[in-house]
Amino acid sequence: MEWIGDAVTGQGVTEQRFDVFCEERRVPGILWMPEAAREVNALALLGHGGGLDKRADYILGTARRLVRRHGISAIAIDGPGHGERRSTAGDLAPENSEAEFQKAWSPADATDKMVEDWKAALDAIQSEKGEGPVGYFGLSMGTMMGVPLIASEPRVQAAVLGLMGVWGPNRERLSSDSPNVQCPVRFLAQWDDEVVPRETALELFDRLGTKQKSLHAHPGKHVQVPAEEMRAIPDFLAAHLR
């Protein structure tokens, strides 16, 4: 693990860039901790959506709310083909972002590598900053990454998922792995989602193996999750990680 640059502290939150290395892959990430903390007492893994990165606005907002309101640390990493892992770093053209997305998820082992990247980041942070209960939050592509990770990672004790169904480039893994998700789950769905077909989202929710799951559905398109629903995410995680 390598810490990148100096930590930046403001309004009670310390933010620190890091890289972890998994096989031959560099995985860029960010750690957010309470300003005075030296160790992590609980940790949330934050998975960003497609075409975004570890510093997406809602990822930053969730991380800072976790730290300030609940004293829970958080990390986010760039998914495959996203953020600093794009081959065309700095190119924000939507058509090129879509091409990077397809390229990142096309290999047969893409999901396995993504799970390995997340586990490498979690291992590194726990080794450096201490262990504690772990939660996961990820919508859309964050759920594409999250379901396979949670299914194979007993350290994750609660999760917020959604805006995804048994659909997309790793639909077979989402279908086969979802019954192995056994932690409490809050699942978000947009009833008028123009990206992910509603019936596939309901199927994914139904297939989740946990008995402690709730479905929160709202009118609106893919990116129109109500603000109050987003603000409730840190509270749900905190209730299960304390």
PDB file of C-alpha atoms in Angstrom:
ATOM      1  CA  MET A   1       0.000   0.000   0.000  1.00  0.00           C
ATOM      2  CA  GLU A   2       1.224   3.507  -0.781  1.00  0.00           C
ATOM      3  CA  TRP A   3      -0.117   6.767   0.639  1.00  0.00           C
ATOM      4  CA  ILE A   4      -0.299   9.460  -2.036  1.00  0.00           C
ATOM      5  CA  GLY A   5       0.405  13.102  -1.140  1.00  0.00           C
ATOM      6  CA  ASP A   6      -0.525  14.749   2.137  1.00  0.00           C
ATOM      7  CA  ALA A   7      -3.723  14.201   4.060  1.00  0.00           C
ATOM      8  CA  VAL A   8      -6.224  17.069   3.845  1.00  0.00           C
ATOM      9  CA  THR A   9      -8.395  17.913   6.858  1.00  0.00           C
ATOM     10  CA  GLY A  10     -11.460  20.119   6.905  1.00  0.00           C
ATOM     11  CA  GLN A  11     -14.681  20.351   8.929  1.00  0.00           C
ATOM     12  CA  GLY A  12     -13.805  17.307  10.988  1.00  0.00           C
ATOM     13  CA  VAL A  13     -12.906  14.991   8.085  1.00  0.00           C
ATOM     14  CA  THR A  14      -9.416  13.849   7.086  1.00  0.00           C
ATOM     15  CA  GLU A  15      -9.077  12.694   3.477  1.00  0.00           C
ATOM     16  CA  GLN A  16      -6.059  10.697   2.257  1.00  0.00           C
ATOM     17  CA  ARG A  17      -5.327   9.324  -1.220  1.00  0.00           C
ATOM     18  CA  PHE A  18      -3.769   5.858  -1.474  1.00  0.00           C
ATOM     19  CA  ASP A  19      -2.852   3.181  -3.979  1.00  0.00           C
ATOM     20  CA  VAL A  20      -2.999  -0.546  -3.410  1.00  0.00           C
ATOM     21  CA  PHE A  21      -1.540  -3.112  -5.739  1.00  0.00           C
ATOM     22  CA  CYS A  22      -3.371  -6.286  -6.626  1.00  0.00           C
ATOM     23  CA  GLU A  23      -1.358  -8.651  -8.806  1.00  0.00           C
ATOM     24  CA  GLU A  24      -0.101  -6.180 -11.442  1.00  0.00           C
ATOM     25  CA  ARG A  25      -2.983  -3.715 -11.094  1.00  0.00           C
ATOM     26  CA  ARG A  26      -2.712  -0.316  -9.412  1.00  0.00           C
ATOM     27  CA  VAL A  27      -5.964   0.434  -7.595  1.00  0.00           C
ATOM     28  CA  PRO A  28      -6.365   4.133  -6.642  1.00  0.00           C
ATOM     29  CA  GLY A  29      -8.471   4.915  -3.604  1.00  0.00           C
ATOM     30  CA  ILE A  30      -9.400   7.476  -0.946  1.00  0.00           C
ATOM     31  CA  LEU A  31      -9.755   7.053   2.808  1.00  0.00           C
ATOM     32  CA  TRP A  32     -11.935   9.373   4.887  1.00  0.00           C
ATOM     33  CA  MET A  33     -11.572   9.327   8.688  1.00  0.00           C
ATOM     34  CA  PRO A  34     -12.621  11.491  11.634  1.00  0.00           C
ATOM     35  CA  GLU A  35     -10.088  14.261  12.091  1.00  0.00           C
ATOM     36  CA  ALA A  36      -8.812  13.109  15.478  1.00  0.00           C
ATOM     37  CA  ALA A  37      -8.902   9.376  14.768  1.00  0.00           C
ATOM     38  CA  ARG A  38      -5.774   7.289  14.393  1.00  0.00           C
ATOM     39  CA  GLU A  39      -7.572   3.985  13.847  1.00  0.00           C
ATOM     40  CA  VAL A  40     -10.715   2.833  12.089  1.00  0.00           C
ATOM     41  CA  ASN A  41     -13.474   1.632  14.439  1.00  0.00           C
ATOM     42  CA  ALA A  42     -15.927   0.885  11.592  1.00  0.00           C
ATOM     43  CA  LEU A  43     -15.503   1.170   7.831  1.00  0.00           C
ATOM     44  CA  ALA A  44     -17.841   1.655   4.872  1.00  0.00           C
ATOM     45  CA  LEU A  45     -16.814   0.624   1.358  1.00  0.00           C
ATOM     46  CA  LEU A  46     -18.288   3.014  -1.233  1.00  0.00           C
ATOM     47  CA  GLY A  47     -18.711   1.776  -4.815  1.00  0.00           C
ATOM     48  CA  HIS A  48     -19.345   4.455  -7.454  1.00  0.00           C
ATOM     49  CA  GLY A  49     -21.642   4.229 -10.472  1.00  0.00           C
ATOM     50  CA  GLY A  50     -20.769   3.717 -14.120  1.00  0.00           C
ATOM     51  CA  GLY A  51     -18.981   6.606 -15.821  1.00  0.00           C
ATOM     52  CA  LEU A  52     -18.075   8.147 -12.445  1.00  0.00           C
ATOM     53  CA  ASP A  53     -15.185   7.654 -10.026  1.00  0.00           C
ATOM     54  CA  LYS A  54     -14.174   7.569  -6.371  1.00  0.00           C
ATOM     55  CA  ARG A  55     -14.771  11.335  -6.026  1.00  0.00           C
ATOM     56  CA  ALA A  56     -18.316  11.406  -7.399  1.00  0.00           C
ATOM     57  CA  ASP A  57     -20.367  14.013  -5.534  1.00  0.00           C
ATOM     58  CA  TYR A  58     -22.689  11.497  -3.855  1.00  0.00           C
ATOM     59  CA  ILE A  59     -19.730   9.336  -2.805  1.00  0.00           C
ATOM     60  CA  LEU A  60     -18.072  12.361  -1.184  1.00  0.00           C
ATOM     61  CA  GLY A  61     -21.339  13.365   0.479  1.00  0.00           C
ATOM     62  CA  THR A  62     -21.933   9.885   1.875  1.00  0.00           C
ATOM     63  CA  ALA A  63     -18.352   9.564   3.129  1.00  0.00           C
ATOM     64  CA  ARG A  64     -18.413  12.924   4.897  1.00  0.00           C
ATOM     65  CA  ARG A  65     -21.806  12.247   6.463  1.00  0.00           C
ATOM     66  CA  LEU A  66     -20.595   8.881   7.752  1.00  0.00           C
ATOM     67  CA  VAL A  67     -17.557  10.517   9.323  1.00  0.00           C
ATOM     68  CA  ARG A  68     -19.215  13.633  10.755  1.00  0.00           C
ATOM     69  CA  ARG A  69     -22.497  12.151  12.029  1.00  0.00           C
ATOM     70  CA  HIS A  70     -21.399   8.666  12.992  1.00  0.00           C
ATOM     71  CA  GLY A  71     -17.596   8.570  13.333  1.00  0.00           C
ATOM     72  CA  ILE A  72     -17.462   5.844  10.680  1.00  0.00           C
ATOM     73  CA  SER A  73     -14.554   5.868   8.235  1.00  0.00           C
ATOM     74  CA  ALA A  74     -14.995   5.165   4.535  1.00  0.00           C
ATOM     75  CA  ILE A  75     -12.984   4.196   1.479  1.00  0.00           C
ATOM     76  CA  ALA A  76     -13.726   4.355  -2.223  1.00  0.00           C
ATOM     77  CA  ILE A  77     -11.699   2.953  -5.098  1.00  0.00           C
ATOM     78  CA  ASP A  78     -11.858   3.570  -8.829  1.00  0.00           C
ATOM     79  CA  GLY A  79     -13.677   0.721 -10.539  1.00  0.00           C
ATOM     80  CA  PRO A  80     -12.122  -0.961 -13.589  1.00  0.00           C
ATOM     81  CA  GLY A  81     -11.908   1.456 -16.512  1.00  0.00           C
ATOM     82  CA  HIS A  82     -12.968   4.425 -14.360  1.00  0.00           C
ATOM     83  CA  GLY A  83     -11.295   7.456 -12.786  1.00  0.00           C
ATOM     84  CA  GLU A  84      -7.524   7.153 -12.678  1.00  0.00           C
ATOM     85  CA  ARG A  85      -7.819   3.660 -14.173  1.00  0.00           C
ATOM     86  CA  ARG A  86      -9.124   4.950 -17.489  1.00  0.00           C
ATOM     87  CA  SER A  87      -6.763   4.524 -20.397  1.00  0.00           C
ATOM     88  CA  THR A  88      -7.855   8.012 -21.505  1.00  0.00           C
ATOM     89  CA  ALA A  89      -7.514   9.734 -18.134  1.00  0.00           C
ATOM     90  CA  GLY A  90      -9.045  13.203 -18.161  1.00  0.00           C
ATOM     91  CA  ASP A  91     -11.236  12.457 -21.191  1.00  0.00           C
ATOM     92  CA  LEU A  92     -14.808  13.026 -19.994  1.00  0.00           C
ATOM     93  CA  ALA A  93     -16.575  12.603 -23.336  1.00  0.00           C
ATOM     94  CA  PRO A  94     -19.684  10.435 -22.667  1.00  0.00           C
ATOM     95  CA  GLU A  95     -19.142   8.282 -25.743  1.00  0.00           C
ATOM     96  CA  ASN A  96     -15.574   7.489 -24.670  1.00  0.00           C
ATOM     97  CA  SER A  97     -16.679   6.784 -21.098  1.00  0.00           C
ATOM     98  CA  GLU A  98     -19.161   4.207 -22.412  1.00  0.00           C
ATOM     99  CA  ALA A  99     -16.417   2.584 -24.494  1.00  0.00           C
ATOM    100  CA  GLU A 100     -14.164   2.341 -21.420  1.00  0.00           C
ATOM    101  CA  PHE A 101     -17.042   0.811 -19.432  1.00  0.00           C
ATOM    102  CA  GLN A 102     -17.629  -1.883 -22.043  1.00  0.00           C
ATOM    103  CA  LYS A 103     -13.913  -2.615 -22.335  1.00  0.00           C
ATOM    104  CA  ALA A 104     -13.478  -2.893 -18.551  1.00  0.00           C
ATOM    105  CA  TRP A 105     -16.338  -5.378 -18.135  1.00  0.00           C
ATOM    106  CA  SER A 106     -15.808  -7.460 -21.273  1.00  0.00           C
ATOM    107  CA  PRO A 107     -13.155  -9.937 -20.013  1.00  0.00           C
ATOM    108  CA  ALA A 108     -14.575 -13.141 -18.529  1.00  0.00           C
ATOM    109  CA  ASP A 109     -12.638 -12.598 -15.309  1.00  0.00           C
ATOM    110  CA  ALA A 110     -13.541  -8.902 -14.889  1.00  0.00           C
ATOM    111  CA  THR A 111     -15.840  -9.524 -11.906  1.00  0.00           C
ATOM    112  CA  ASP A 112     -13.289 -11.734 -10.141  1.00  0.00           C
ATOM    113  CA  LYS A 113     -10.590  -9.085 -10.576  1.00  0.00           C
ATOM    114  CA  MET A 114     -12.880  -6.381  -9.255  1.00  0.00           C
ATOM    115  CA  VAL A 115     -13.622  -8.464  -6.141  1.00  0.00           C
ATOM    116  CA  GLU A 116      -9.878  -9.007  -5.671  1.00  0.00           C
ATOM    117  CA  ASP A 117      -9.268  -5.247  -5.960  1.00  0.00           C
ATOM    118  CA  TRP A 118     -11.834  -4.467  -3.259  1.00  0.00           C
ATOM    119  CA  LYS A 119     -10.464  -7.147  -0.944  1.00  0.00           C
ATOM    120  CA  ALA A 120      -6.918  -5.856  -1.459  1.00  0.00           C
ATOM    121  CA  ALA A 121      -8.040  -2.338  -0.512  1.00  0.00           C
ATOM    122  CA  LEU A 122      -9.928  -3.582   2.554  1.00  0.00           C
ATOM    123  CA  ASP A 123      -6.994  -5.752   3.666  1.00  0.00           C
ATOM    124  CA  ALA A 124      -4.577  -2.843   3.288  1.00  0.00           C
ATOM    125  CA  ILE A 125      -6.710  -0.360   5.240  1.00  0.00           C
ATOM    126  CA  GLN A 126      -7.374  -2.823   8.054  1.00  0.00           C
ATOM    127  CA  SER A 127      -3.666  -3.657   8.233  1.00  0.00           C
ATOM    128  CA  GLU A 128      -2.713   0.035   8.429  1.00  0.00           C
ATOM    129  CA  LYS A 129      -5.631   1.468  10.404  1.00  0.00           C
ATOM    130  CA  GLY A 130      -7.128  -1.378  12.427  1.00  0.00           C
ATOM    131  CA  GLU A 131     -10.114  -3.657  12.074  1.00  0.00           C
ATOM    132  CA  GLY A 132     -13.770  -3.084  12.786  1.00  0.00           C
ATOM    133  CA  PRO A 133     -17.212  -3.859  11.366  1.00  0.00           C
ATOM    134  CA  VAL A 134     -17.543  -3.272   7.613  1.00  0.00           C
ATOM    135  CA  GLY A 135     -20.443  -2.066   5.472  1.00  0.00           C
ATOM    136  CA  TYR A 136     -20.928  -1.516   1.750  1.00  0.00           C
ATOM    137  CA  PHE A 137     -22.774   1.107  -0.313  1.00  0.00           C
ATOM    138  CA  GLY A 138     -23.026   1.055  -4.093  1.00  0.00           C
ATOM    139  CA  LEU A 139     -25.720   1.927  -6.627  1.00  0.00           C
ATOM    140  CA  SER A 140     -25.893   0.995 -10.315  1.00  0.00           C
ATOM    141  CA  MET A 141     -22.357  -0.174 -11.193  1.00  0.00           C
ATOM    142  CA  GLY A 142     -21.686  -0.010  -7.460  1.00  0.00           C
ATOM    143  CA  THR A 143     -24.146  -2.898  -7.104  1.00  0.00           C
ATOM    144  CA  MET A 144     -22.552  -4.722 -10.050  1.00  0.00           C
ATOM    145  CA  MET A 145     -19.353  -4.609  -7.996  1.00  0.00           C
ATOM    146  CA  GLY A 146     -21.006  -4.994  -4.613  1.00  0.00           C
ATOM    147  CA  VAL A 147     -23.087  -8.147  -4.936  1.00  0.00           C
ATOM    148  CA  PRO A 148     -20.169 -10.433  -5.924  1.00  0.00           C
ATOM    149  CA  LEU A 149     -17.972  -8.824  -3.260  1.00  0.00           C
ATOM    150  CA  ILE A 150     -20.497  -9.166  -0.436  1.00  0.00           C
ATOM    151  CA  ALA A 151     -21.353 -12.739  -1.469  1.00  0.00           C
ATOM    152  CA  SER A 152     -17.712 -13.750  -0.965  1.00  0.00           C
ATOM    153  CA  GLU A 153     -16.708 -11.420   1.887  1.00  0.00           C
ATOM    154  CA  PRO A 154     -18.011 -12.272   5.379  1.00  0.00           C
ATOM    155  CA  ARG A 155     -16.529  -9.074   6.803  1.00  0.00           C
ATOM    156  CA  VAL A 156     -19.348  -7.040   5.205  1.00  0.00           C
ATOM    157  CA  GLN A 157     -22.121  -6.843   7.812  1.00  0.00           C
ATOM    158  CA  ALA A 158     -24.633  -4.497   6.113  1.00  0.00           C
ATOM    159  CA  ALA A 159     -25.176  -3.036   2.657  1.00  0.00           C
ATOM    160  CA  VAL A 160     -27.125  -0.471   0.662  1.00  0.00           C
ATOM    161  CA  LEU A 161     -27.589  -1.572  -2.953  1.00  0.00           C
ATOM    162  CA  GLY A 162     -29.856  -0.752  -5.882  1.00  0.00           C
ATOM    163  CA  LEU A 163     -30.424   0.861  -9.284  1.00  0.00           C
ATOM    164  CA  MET A 164     -29.338  -2.450 -10.759  1.00  0.00           C
ATOM    165  CA  GLY A 165     -30.971  -5.743 -11.643  1.00  0.00           C
ATOM    166  CA  VAL A 166     -30.152  -9.134 -13.045  1.00  0.00           C
ATOM    167  CA  TRP A 167     -28.976  -7.215 -16.078  1.00  0.00           C
ATOM    168  CA  GLY A 168     -25.811  -5.868 -17.672  1.00  0.00           C
ATOM    169  CA  PRO A 169     -22.422  -7.362 -18.503  1.00  0.00           C
ATOM    170  CA  ASN A 170     -22.126  -9.481 -15.343  1.00  0.00           C
ATOM    171  CA  ARG A 171     -25.806 -10.454 -15.067  1.00  0.00           C
ATOM    172  CA  GLU A 172     -24.909 -14.134 -14.663  1.00  0.00           C
ATOM    173  CA  ARG A 173     -22.736 -13.381 -11.632  1.00  0.00           C
ATOM    174  CA  LEU A 174     -25.415 -11.137 -10.143  1.00  0.00           C
ATOM    175  CA  SER A 175     -27.901 -13.975 -10.534  1.00  0.00           C
ATOM    176  CA  SER A 176     -25.646 -16.683  -9.092  1.00  0.00           C
ATOM    177  CA  ASP A 177     -24.040 -14.607  -6.311  1.00  0.00           C
ATOM    178  CA  SER A 178     -27.101 -12.779  -4.981  1.00  0.00           C
ATOM    179  CA  PRO A 179     -28.448 -15.766  -2.955  1.00  0.00           C
ATOM    180  CA  ASN A 180     -25.147 -15.731  -1.047  1.00  0.00           C
ATOM    181  CA  VAL A 181     -25.719 -12.163   0.182  1.00  0.00           C
ATOM    182  CA  GLN A 182     -26.711 -12.803   3.803  1.00  0.00           C
ATOM    183  CA  CYS A 183     -26.188  -9.438   5.535  1.00  0.00           C
ATOM    184  CA  PRO A 184     -28.978  -6.860   6.076  1.00  0.00           C
ATOM    185  CA  VAL A 185     -29.662  -4.950   2.824  1.00  0.00           C
ATOM    186  CA  ARG A 186     -31.487  -1.720   2.003  1.00  0.00           C
ATOM    187  CA  PHE A 187     -32.312  -1.857  -1.731  1.00  0.00           C
ATOM    188  CA  LEU A 188     -33.193   1.247  -3.771  1.00  0.00           C
ATOM    189  CA  ALA A 189     -35.160   1.176  -7.016  1.00  0.00           C
ATOM    190  CA  GLN A 190     -36.398   3.905  -9.350  1.00  0.00           C
ATOM    191  CA  TRP A 191     -39.820   2.917 -10.694  1.00  0.00           C
ATOM    192  CA  ASP A 192     -39.322   4.735 -14.014  1.00  0.00           C
ATOM    193  CA  ASP A 193     -35.670   3.726 -14.478  1.00  0.00           C
ATOM    194  CA  GLU A 194     -34.791   4.177 -18.152  1.00  0.00           C
ATOM    195  CA  VAL A 195     -31.438   2.381 -17.814  1.00  0.00           C
ATOM    196  CA  VAL A 196     -32.107  -0.756 -15.770  1.00  0.00           C
ATOM    197  CA  PRO A 197     -35.440  -2.486 -16.494  1.00  0.00           C
ATOM    198  CA  ARG A 198     -37.651  -2.421 -13.399  1.00  0.00           C
ATOM    199  CA  GLU A 199     -38.442  -6.121 -13.499  1.00  0.00           C
ATOM    200  CA  THR A 200     -34.734  -7.014 -13.426  1.00  0.00           C
ATOM    201  CA  ALA A 201     -34.205  -4.843 -10.322  1.00  0.00           C
ATOM    202  CA  LEU A 202     -37.115  -6.543  -8.571  1.00  0.00           C
ATOM    203  CA  GLU A 203     -35.685  -9.915  -9.564  1.00  0.00           C
ATOM    204  CA  LEU A 204     -32.312  -9.039  -8.051  1.00  0.00           C
ATOM    205  CA  PHE A 205     -33.951  -7.889  -4.819  1.00  0.00           C
ATOM    206  CA  ASP A 206     -35.969 -11.099  -4.680  1.00  0.00           C
ATOM    207  CA  ARG A 207     -32.870 -13.245  -5.224  1.00  0.00           C
ATOM    208  CA  LEU A 208     -30.888 -11.700  -2.355  1.00  0.00           C
ATOM    209  CA  GLY A 209     -30.454 -14.474   0.184  1.00  0.00           C
ATOM    210  CA  THR A 210     -30.800 -12.349   3.300  1.00  0.00           C
ATOM    211  CA  LYS A 211     -34.082 -12.312   5.200  1.00  0.00           C
ATOM    212  CA  GLN A 212     -33.231  -8.836   6.491  1.00  0.00           C
ATOM    213  CA  LYS A 213     -33.910  -6.792   3.377  1.00  0.00           C
ATOM    214  CA  SER A 214     -36.142  -3.842   2.534  1.00  0.00           C
ATOM    215  CA  LEU A 215     -37.118  -2.398  -0.849  1.00  0.00           C
ATOM    216  CA  HIS A 216     -37.296   1.393  -1.191  1.00  0.00           C
ATOM    217  CA  ALA A 217     -38.883   2.306  -4.528  1.00  0.00           C
ATOM    218  CA  HIS A 218     -39.527   5.846  -5.744  1.00  0.00           C
ATOM    219  CA  PRO A 219     -40.976   7.386  -8.904  1.00  0.00           C
ATOM    220  CA  GLY A 220     -38.406   8.832 -11.269  1.00  0.00           C
ATOM    221  CA  LYS A 221     -35.573   7.963 -13.581  1.00  0.00           C
ATOM    222  CA  HIS A 222     -32.230   6.287 -12.892  1.00  0.00           C
ATOM    223  CA  VAL A 223     -30.449   9.252 -11.318  1.00  0.00           C
ATOM    224  CA  GLN A 224     -33.474  10.774  -9.542  1.00  0.00           C
ATOM    225  CA  VAL A 225     -33.132   9.073  -6.164  1.00  0.00           C
ATOM    226  CA  PRO A 226     -34.720  11.453  -3.622  1.00  0.00           C
ATOM    227  CA  ALA A 227     -32.289  13.459  -1.518  1.00  0.00           C
ATOM    228  CA  GLU A 228     -33.820  12.190   1.726  1.00  0.00           C
ATOM    229  CA  GLU A 229     -33.199   8.592   0.603  1.00  0.00           C
ATOM    230  CA  MET A 230     -29.536   9.384  -0.052  1.00  0.00           C
ATOM    231  CA  ARG A 231     -29.204  11.080   3.332  1.00  0.00           C
ATOM    232  CA  ALA A 232     -30.617   7.978   5.022  1.00  0.00           C
ATOM    233  CA  ILE A 233     -27.871   5.696   3.676  1.00  0.00           C
ATOM    234  CA  PRO A 234     -25.216   6.574   6.305  1.00  0.00           C
ATOM    235  CA  ASP A 235     -27.828   6.217   9.074  1.00  0.00           C
ATOM    236  CA  PHE A 236     -28.737   2.701   7.911  1.00  0.00           C
ATOM    237  CA  LEU A 237     -25.105   1.613   7.772  1.00  0.00           C
ATOM    238  CA  ALA A 238     -24.337   3.177  11.139  1.00  0.00           C
ATOM    239  CA  ALA A 239     -27.263   1.369  12.772  1.00  0.00           C
ATOM    240  CA  HIS A 240     -25.759  -1.969  11.762  1.00  0.00           C
ATOM    241  CA  LEU A 241     -22.050  -1.204  12.227  1.00  0.00           C
ATOM    242  CA  ARG A 242     -22.057   0.186  15.750  1.00  0.00           C
TER     243      ARG A 242
END
